[in-house]
Amino acid sequence: MTMLMSTAIIVLLCIIQLTSIYGYPSNQDLQEGAVRHRRWKRDAIVSFRTRPSNQTAALGDTVILHCAAHEQSDLTVTWYKGGKALTPPFTRTIFVLFNNDLLVIANRDNADRYTCELKRGNARISADAWITIRSEMKFVEAPVDATVQFGDSHVFRCSAAGADRITWSKDGQAPGSFIDGERVLQNRGDLVLTSVTLTDTGRYTCTAGRDRDGHTVEAKATLVVDVDIDGVCGRPFHATGPDGFITGGTEVEQGAFPWQAMLWDIRPTRNRFFCSGSLINKRWVITAAHCIRELGLTEQDFIVRLGKHTSVRGVLEANERSYIVEEIIVHPDFNGDTYDSDVALLRLAPPEVTFTEYILPICLPEIPEARRLIRSGNIGTVTGWGAQEEGGGTSEKLMKVSVPVVSLRRCRDAHPQYARDISQNMFCAGRREGGRDACEGDSGGPFAAFDNGRWHLLGVVSWGDGCALRGKYGVYTRLHRFRGWIMEHTEEQGRSLSSNTPGNRVRNRNVLWDMPDDAFSEVHRGTGYALVHVV
């Protein structure tokens, strides 16, 4: 025990000695020691699981700004608007939800910067988000429903404040399906239809859009196309004048003569075009009587093809439409020997012809107007797929030739052997030097005059003594002499056709094929322009 006490005394003396040398520790020394001790503990950590993101809203929209930390314990969430803390009581348009998200009703005052602050102990982090009010796009001009006459122009107006772009659709179809940059085009926001056709009927939608947020607004309008025959006849969309000189002719632009009808023999042994005609309304085509009689055709033997440009067999063109013939009416006075009264009507079976930019009727002028246009020296245009030279093959493309009308006296003098056959129901056209004329295959086609912005049907290609020969002329049916008969049948008012009227109807007659061979040779040596005359 004495030994233990001696040891304790020695230790105590050492402590006293050290204290006298270094002194007692200060409070600062004690605090620093505490800090050094705490550094061994883990610092508080806070991080975002969900950050608030910028929002663009329309006035009155509800906007939710999300904000959450990975660890929720001992976490304090504080929202700031424009740097000012949002604390209860909240306004009627800003609320902190139970899950610490922020609900904002978008209005002008609430368009601001919002900050979410997360705090745990001494650790804190924050993130900003902006709420901006979407500027409203409003239509300054919007399209309205319209009814437009066929062939007229129309503009759908469309402009919107705040829009970066305007696009159009029709019946849900993309603009490329109907805007061609020529007949239908977009000028800024407006949709311009330069010449309205029945295919333009439909529901149009103007869509105004903004690039930065993809926001769009729409306005719709319906277009109805009204067809007035008097308004559309003789007015092609692909306009062409009467100049241009078929034999000695030039190829026409597609759609330049949209009334041109092609008569196509559908019998298996034939299967080719044989004559032309002219569309005068939605149900009727005018052609030459000899085209029907000399082939002994019935309604079941051929079809009428409209909108055609090529005569090549087996080619179905995008713009063409074919129609069954419901009825054939040959003029009762038609003379197969002299070709007097060489005119026939073809009634097309339903449905009615749909007018397009490639299928339109030609005008049938009143008698005084026709007499004025058919005076000697006036120019007319003939169109068809006939031979381009006598004895040559038919043309693969629709051709035109312009020729002047000549007097009946000059015509009779030029054809002395047929002088007695050239009647008042005919007229002649051509040039003394020859070189330009209709020819085989052009029969039934139109002789038309361009006057006051319209084409008028004056004649039907009937016959000629050769093709484009010097000193010879083509002979045409003078249609105004038959205008009453034509209107009687085609106006559909009080129409009564007598099946026993001589020569009035052609039904299952076999005129040409009952002829002996020498009779057919005589027909070929004659003057008709029907394709069947070509050997």
Tab-separated table of N, CA, C and O in Angstrom, residues 70-109:
chain	number	residue	atom	x	y	z
A	70	HIS	N	-34.845	13.081	-52.683
A	70	HIS	CA	-34.706	11.638	-52.587
A	70	HIS	C	-35.049	11.141	-51.187
A	70	HIS	O	-35.667	10.081	-51.029
A	71	GLU	N	-34.646	11.861	-50.146
A	71	GLU	CA	-34.949	11.497	-48.764
A	71	GLU	C	-35.856	12.562	-48.173
A	71	GLU	O	-35.550	13.750	-48.215
A	72	GLN	N	-36.985	12.115	-47.601
A	72	GLN	CA	-38.000	13.049	-47.129
A	72	GLN	C	-37.864	13.368	-45.631
A	72	GLN	O	-38.462	14.338	-45.148
A	73	SER	N	-37.090	12.576	-44.908
A	73	SER	CA	-36.993	12.791	-43.455
A	73	SER	C	-36.263	14.082	-43.135
A	73	SER	O	-35.303	14.453	-43.814
A	74	ASP	N	-36.765	14.771	-42.072
A	74	ASP	CA	-36.169	16.024	-41.590
A	74	ASP	C	-35.989	17.042	-42.723
A	74	ASP	O	-35.013	17.799	-42.748
A	75	LEU	N	-36.947	17.049	-43.709
A	75	LEU	CA	-36.832	17.909	-44.895
A	75	LEU	C	-37.802	19.080	-44.771
A	75	LEU	O	-38.961	18.913	-44.361
A	76	THR	N	-37.309	20.225	-45.122
A	76	THR	CA	-38.165	21.421	-45.192
A	76	THR	C	-38.197	21.900	-46.636
A	76	THR	O	-37.157	22.071	-47.270
A	77	VAL	N	-39.432	22.098	-47.155
A	77	VAL	CA	-39.620	22.568	-48.540
A	77	VAL	C	-40.235	23.958	-48.489
A	77	VAL	O	-41.275	24.170	-47.846
A	78	THR	N	-39.604	24.870	-49.163
A	78	THR	CA	-40.108	26.245	-49.205
A	78	THR	C	-40.172	26.699	-50.661
A	78	THR	O	-39.225	26.504	-51.432
A	79	TRP	N	-41.307	27.303	-51.045
A	79	TRP	CA	-41.487	27.846	-52.394
A	79	TRP	C	-41.353	29.371	-52.359
A	79	TRP	O	-41.813	30.034	-51.419
A	80	TYR	N	-40.750	29.894	-53.413
A	80	TYR	CA	-40.594	31.327	-53.550
A	80	TYR	C	-41.181	31.752	-54.895
A	80	TYR	O	-41.082	31.038	-55.889
A	81	LYS	N	-41.792	32.913	-54.911
A	81	LYS	CA	-42.315	33.524	-56.147
A	81	LYS	C	-41.617	34.856	-56.320
A	81	LYS	O	-41.752	35.766	-55.485
A	82	GLY	N	-40.826	34.962	-57.390
A	82	GLY	CA	-40.084	36.185	-57.610
A	82	GLY	C	-39.131	36.508	-56.471
A	82	GLY	O	-38.891	37.684	-56.169
A	83	GLY	N	-38.593	35.475	-55.783
A	83	GLY	CA	-37.668	35.661	-54.684
A	83	GLY	C	-38.337	35.852	-53.337
A	83	GLY	O	-37.647	35.933	-52.310
A	84	LYS	N	-39.646	35.912	-53.267
A	84	LYS	CA	-40.376	36.097	-52.020
A	84	LYS	C	-41.032	34.786	-51.609
A	84	LYS	O	-41.717	34.140	-52.409
A	85	ALA	N	-40.783	34.379	-50.353
A	85	ALA	CA	-41.298	33.107	-49.861
A	85	ALA	C	-42.818	33.098	-49.861
A	85	ALA	O	-43.464	34.102	-49.521
A	86	LEU	N	-43.369	31.952	-50.267
A	86	LEU	CA	-44.813	31.761	-50.248
A	86	LEU	C	-45.194	31.059	-48.952
A	86	LEU	O	-44.794	29.923	-48.701
A	87	THR	N	-45.934	31.750	-48.130
A	87	THR	CA	-46.330	31.198	-46.828
A	87	THR	C	-47.824	31.364	-46.656
A	87	THR	O	-48.439	32.260	-47.266
A	88	PRO	N	-48.435	30.511	-45.825
A	88	PRO	CA	-49.878	30.659	-45.580
A	88	PRO	C	-50.167	32.019	-44.953
A	88	PRO	O	-49.301	32.572	-44.258
A	89	PRO	N	-51.367	32.577	-45.151
A	89	PRO	CA	-52.416	32.011	-46.011
A	89	PRO	C	-52.118	32.282	-47.482
A	89	PRO	O	-51.663	33.371	-47.837
A	90	PHE	N	-52.389	31.263	-48.349
A	90	PHE	CA	-52.106	31.389	-49.761
A	90	PHE	C	-53.231	32.138	-50.465
A	90	PHE	O	-54.360	32.227	-49.980
A	91	THR	N	-52.925	32.657	-51.667
A	91	THR	CA	-53.948	33.338	-52.460
A	91	THR	C	-54.858	32.296	-53.096
A	91	THR	O	-54.630	31.078	-53.001
A	92	ARG	N	-55.888	32.777	-53.784
A	92	ARG	CA	-56.831	31.857	-54.422
A	92	ARG	C	-56.264	31.231	-55.702
A	92	ARG	O	-56.883	30.349	-56.280
A	93	THR	N	-55.106	31.707	-56.118
A	93	THR	CA	-54.543	31.198	-57.373
A	93	THR	C	-53.214	30.492	-57.187
A	93	THR	O	-52.653	29.996	-58.165
A	94	ILE	N	-52.687	30.456	-55.954
A	94	ILE	CA	-51.437	29.750	-55.686
A	94	ILE	C	-51.595	28.941	-54.407
A	94	ILE	O	-51.982	29.488	-53.372
A	95	PHE	N	-51.287	27.628	-54.491
A	95	PHE	CA	-51.424	26.750	-53.326
A	95	PHE	C	-50.229	25.810	-53.271
A	95	PHE	O	-49.782	25.309	-54.311
A	96	VAL	N	-49.708	25.565	-52.053
A	96	VAL	CA	-48.736	24.493	-51.832
A	96	VAL	C	-49.520	23.259	-51.427
A	96	VAL	O	-50.249	23.276	-50.435
A	97	LEU	N	-49.384	22.202	-52.185
A	97	LEU	CA	-50.160	20.993	-51.950
A	97	LEU	C	-49.541	20.157	-50.845
A	97	LEU	O	-48.405	20.392	-50.401
A	98	PHE	N	-50.286	19.140	-50.390
A	98	PHE	CA	-49.832	18.321	-49.274
A	98	PHE	C	-48.531	17.590	-49.583
A	98	PHE	O	-47.761	17.261	-48.693
A	99	ASN	N	-48.270	17.336	-50.863
A	99	ASN	CA	-47.024	16.640	-51.237
A	99	ASN	C	-45.912	17.613	-51.611
A	99	ASN	O	-44.909	17.228	-52.209
A	100	ASN	N	-46.142	18.892	-51.253
A	100	ASN	CA	-45.171	19.972	-51.470
A	100	ASN	C	-45.060	20.441	-52.922
A	100	ASN	O	-44.202	21.277	-53.240
A	101	ASP	N	-45.897	19.914	-53.834
A	101	ASP	CA	-45.964	20.492	-55.167
A	101	ASP	C	-46.683	21.832	-55.085
A	101	ASP	O	-47.445	22.097	-54.141
A	102	LEU	N	-46.458	22.677	-56.113
A	102	LEU	CA	-47.077	23.998	-56.130
A	102	LEU	C	-48.119	24.046	-57.234
A	102	LEU	O	-47.840	23.730	-58.391
A	103	LEU	N	-49.339	24.446	-56.880
A	103	LEU	CA	-50.436	24.593	-57.842
A	103	LEU	C	-50.610	26.077	-58.122
A	103	LEU	O	-50.766	26.884	-57.196
A	104	VAL	N	-50.600	26.420	-59.419
A	104	VAL	CA	-50.729	27.813	-59.831
A	104	VAL	C	-51.816	27.914	-60.901
A	104	VAL	O	-51.793	27.157	-61.882
A	105	ILE	N	-52.755	28.822	-60.710
A	105	ILE	CA	-53.734	29.143	-61.748
A	105	ILE	C	-53.128	30.237	-62.611
A	105	ILE	O	-52.803	31.330	-62.125
A	106	ALA	N	-52.959	29.930	-63.926
A	106	ALA	CA	-52.237	30.856	-64.804
A	106	ALA	C	-53.037	32.131	-65.029
A	106	ALA	O	-54.193	32.090	-65.464
A	107	ASN	N	-52.426	33.248	-64.667
A	107	ASN	CA	-52.949	34.565	-65.017
A	107	ASN	C	-51.774	35.506	-65.206
A	107	ASN	O	-50.615	35.104	-65.060
A	108	ARG	N	-52.062	36.732	-65.564
A	108	ARG	CA	-50.978	37.665	-65.852
A	108	ARG	C	-50.084	37.881	-64.638
A	108	ARG	O	-48.864	37.967	-64.755
A	109	ASP	N	-50.679	37.956	-63.428
A	109	ASP	CA	-49.891	38.216	-62.221
A	109	ASP	C	-49.018	37.022	-61.850
A	109	ASP	O	-47.966	37.192	-61.212
